[in-house]
Coordinates of C-alpha atoms and ligand atoms in Angstrom, one line a residue:
M1 CA -35.7 -26.9 -11.9
K2 CA -36.4 -26.6 -7.5
T3 CA -34.3 -23.8 -6.4
M4 CA -34.2 -22.1 -3.5
E5 CA -32.9 -18.1 -2.0
L6 CA -29.5 -17.9 -0.6
H7 CA -28.9 -15.3 1.2
L8 CA -25.3 -14.0 1.3
T9 CA -21.5 -11.3 1.7
V10 CA -19.3 -11.5 -1.2
N11 CA -16.8 -8.8 -1.5
G12 CA -18.6 -6.7 1.8
K13 CA -21.8 -6.8 -0.6
S14 CA -24.6 -8.4 0.9
L15 CA -26.8 -10.0 -2.3
T16 CA -29.6 -12.7 -2.7
W17 CA -28.7 -15.1 -5.3
T18 CA -31.3 -17.6 -6.5
I19 CA -29.6 -21.1 -6.8
A20 CA -29.7 -25.5 -7.5
P21 CA -29.7 -26.5 -4.0
G22 CA -27.2 -28.6 -4.9
E23 CA -25.3 -26.2 -6.8
L24 CA -21.1 -26.0 -6.1
L25 CA -20.1 -22.6 -4.6
L26 CA -17.4 -22.8 -7.1
D27 CA -20.5 -23.0 -10.0
L28 CA -22.4 -19.8 -8.3
L29 CA -19.5 -17.7 -7.8
R30 CA -18.3 -18.1 -11.7
R31 CA -22.1 -18.0 -12.9
Q32 CA -22.5 -14.1 -11.3
G33 CA -19.4 -12.7 -12.5
Y34 CA -16.5 -13.5 -10.3
F35 CA -13.9 -15.5 -12.8
G36 CA -10.9 -14.2 -10.7
V37 CA -12.5 -18.0 -8.7
K38 CA -10.6 -20.1 -11.5
R39 CA -12.1 -24.0 -11.9
G40 CA -8.4 -26.7 -11.7
C41 CA -8.9 -30.1 -10.5
E42 CA -12.6 -29.7 -8.9
K43 CA -11.7 -32.1 -6.7
G44 CA -10.0 -30.0 -3.6
E45 CA -6.9 -30.7 -4.3
C46 CA -5.2 -27.5 -6.6
G47 CA -6.3 -24.5 -4.7
A48 CA -7.1 -22.5 -7.9
C49 CA -10.8 -22.2 -6.3
A50 CA -9.5 -20.9 -3.0
V51 CA -11.9 -17.7 -1.3
L52 CA -12.4 -16.7 2.1
L53 CA -14.8 -18.2 4.4
D54 CA -15.7 -15.8 7.5
G55 CA -12.0 -14.8 7.5
K56 CA -10.6 -18.5 6.4
P57 CA -10.3 -20.2 3.1
I58 CA -11.9 -23.1 1.5
N59 CA -11.9 -24.7 -1.6
S60 CA -14.7 -23.6 -3.2
C61 CA -14.9 -26.7 -5.8
L62 CA -15.6 -28.8 -2.4
M63 CA -18.8 -26.8 -1.0
F64 CA -22.4 -26.4 -1.9
A65 CA -23.3 -23.0 -2.2
A66 CA -26.8 -23.5 -0.3
Q67 CA -23.6 -24.2 2.5
A68 CA -22.9 -20.4 2.5
E69 CA -26.0 -19.0 3.4
G70 CA -25.8 -15.3 6.1
R71 CA -22.5 -16.0 5.5
E72 CA -19.0 -13.5 4.2
I73 CA -16.7 -14.6 0.6
L74 CA -13.9 -13.0 -0.2
T75 CA -12.7 -13.6 -3.7
I76 CA -10.0 -12.0 -5.9
E77 CA -12.7 -9.3 -6.8
G78 CA -13.1 -8.0 -3.8
V79 CA -9.0 -7.6 -2.4
A80 CA -8.3 -4.3 -4.6
V81 CA -9.2 -1.5 -2.9
D82 CA -11.2 1.4 -4.8
G83 CA -8.7 0.0 -7.9
K84 CA -5.4 0.3 -5.3
L85 CA -4.2 -3.1 -5.4
D86 CA -3.2 -5.0 -1.6
P87 CA 0.6 -4.5 -0.4
L88 CA 0.4 -8.6 -2.0
Q89 CA -0.8 -8.3 -5.6
E90 CA 1.9 -5.9 -5.8
A91 CA 4.6 -8.0 -4.2
F92 CA 3.3 -10.7 -6.3
L93 CA 4.0 -8.7 -9.7
D94 CA 7.5 -6.5 -8.3
H95 CA 9.0 -10.6 -6.9
G96 CA 7.9 -12.2 -10.8
A97 CA 5.5 -14.7 -8.6
V98 CA 2.6 -14.1 -11.8
Q99 CA 3.0 -15.8 -14.5
C100 CA 0.0 -17.7 -16.3
G101 CA -1.6 -16.8 -13.4
F102 CA -3.3 -19.9 -13.0
C103 CA -2.6 -20.5 -9.8
T104 CA -2.3 -16.3 -8.9
S105 CA -5.6 -15.4 -7.4
G106 CA -5.9 -18.8 -4.6
M107 CA -2.5 -17.9 -3.4
V108 CA -3.3 -14.3 -2.5
I109 CA -6.7 -15.3 -1.1
S110 CA -5.0 -17.5 1.5
A111 CA -2.0 -15.1 1.9
K112 CA -3.7 -12.6 3.1
A113 CA -5.7 -14.7 5.3
L114 CA -2.8 -15.6 6.5
L115 CA -1.6 -12.3 7.2
L116 CA -5.1 -11.7 8.5
R117 CA -4.1 -13.6 11.3
C118 CA -0.2 -14.1 11.6
P119 CA 0.8 -10.3 10.1
D120 CA 4.4 -11.0 10.7
P121 CA 4.1 -15.1 9.5
S122 CA 8.3 -17.0 9.2
E123 CA 9.0 -18.4 6.0
E124 CA 7.7 -21.6 7.0
E125 CA 4.5 -20.9 7.6
V126 CA 4.3 -18.9 5.0
R127 CA 4.7 -22.7 3.1
E128 CA 2.1 -24.0 5.1
A129 CA 0.2 -21.5 3.7
L130 CA 0.4 -21.7 0.4
A131 CA 0.9 -25.9 1.1
G132 CA -2.7 -26.5 -0.6
H133 CA -2.0 -24.5 -4.2
L134 CA -0.4 -26.3 -6.8
C135 CA 1.7 -24.0 -9.6
R136 CA 3.0 -25.1 -12.4
C137 CA 5.3 -22.3 -13.3
T138 CA 7.0 -20.2 -10.7
G139 CA 8.4 -23.7 -8.6
Y140 CA 6.5 -22.0 -5.4
L141 CA 10.0 -19.9 -4.3
K142 CA 8.7 -16.6 -5.2
P143 CA 5.0 -16.5 -4.6
V144 CA 6.8 -17.4 -0.7
E145 CA 9.0 -14.3 -1.5
A146 CA 6.3 -11.8 -2.3
V147 CA 4.2 -12.8 0.2
L148 CA 6.9 -12.4 3.3
A149 CA 8.1 -8.9 0.7
A150 CA 4.3 -8.1 1.7
A151 CA 4.0 -8.9 5.3
S152 CA 7.8 -6.5 5.7
R153 CA 5.9 -3.7 4.2
K154 CA 2.5 -3.8 6.0
K155 CA 5.6 -3.9 9.3
H156 CA 7.6 -1.0 7.5
R157 CA 4.1 0.9 7.3
A158 CA 2.8 0.6 10.8
R159 CA 6.2 1.2 11.5
R160 CA 6.2 4.8 10.2
V161 CA 2.6 5.3 11.2
K162 CA 2.8 6.2 14.9
P163 CA 0.0 5.4 17.5
V164 CA -1.8 8.7 18.5
A165 CA -1.2 8.1 22.2
E166 CA 3.1 8.2 20.9
V167 CA 2.3 11.3 18.5
A168 CA 0.9 13.3 21.4
R169 CA 3.5 12.4 24.0
Ligands
LIG201 S1 -10.5 -26.3 -8.6 FE1 -11.0 -26.4 -6.5 S2 -9.5 -27.2 -5.1 FE2 -9.2 -27.1 -7.3
LIG202 S1 1.6 -18.8 -12.0 FE1 1.1 -21.1 -13.7 S2 0.3 -22.1 -12.5 FE2 1.7 -21.0 -11.2

């Protein structure tokens, strides 16, 4: 079988993997043990396979692994840092936004991208960010509440920590 080398960064780690030219990014990530990237519809309709590619959410079932050459990927496995859950993950748990959990990693990934580019989103912006994710369990309201709560927690934290210049005044 013809193979090629792929160089990429996953969750902050530089990696070189041997892949088949036609292999999908979803298949590659799962083959490498990133099982938080879920295999759902495989048609770009459910969002369960979402990862961040250079900070933007994409459906990994719609992309060839080879297209990730030199790119940076964030999967749900890289969202918690040093064993500490991201505020988004905490908010999903606190708001009952995780039930069977199948859609959760994809939703958290898309929400993460939203809060990175827009730390204080409106409800409409959150709904738009989660629009590509199908959930059979939660009715969508709880995930939306969770993202808004995470954004508001971050805002309060940022307010508590005064900028150095302000403290020195
Ligand atoms: S598995 Fe990729 S969008 Fe459904
Ligand atoms: S929590 Fe079950 S599909 Fe969303």
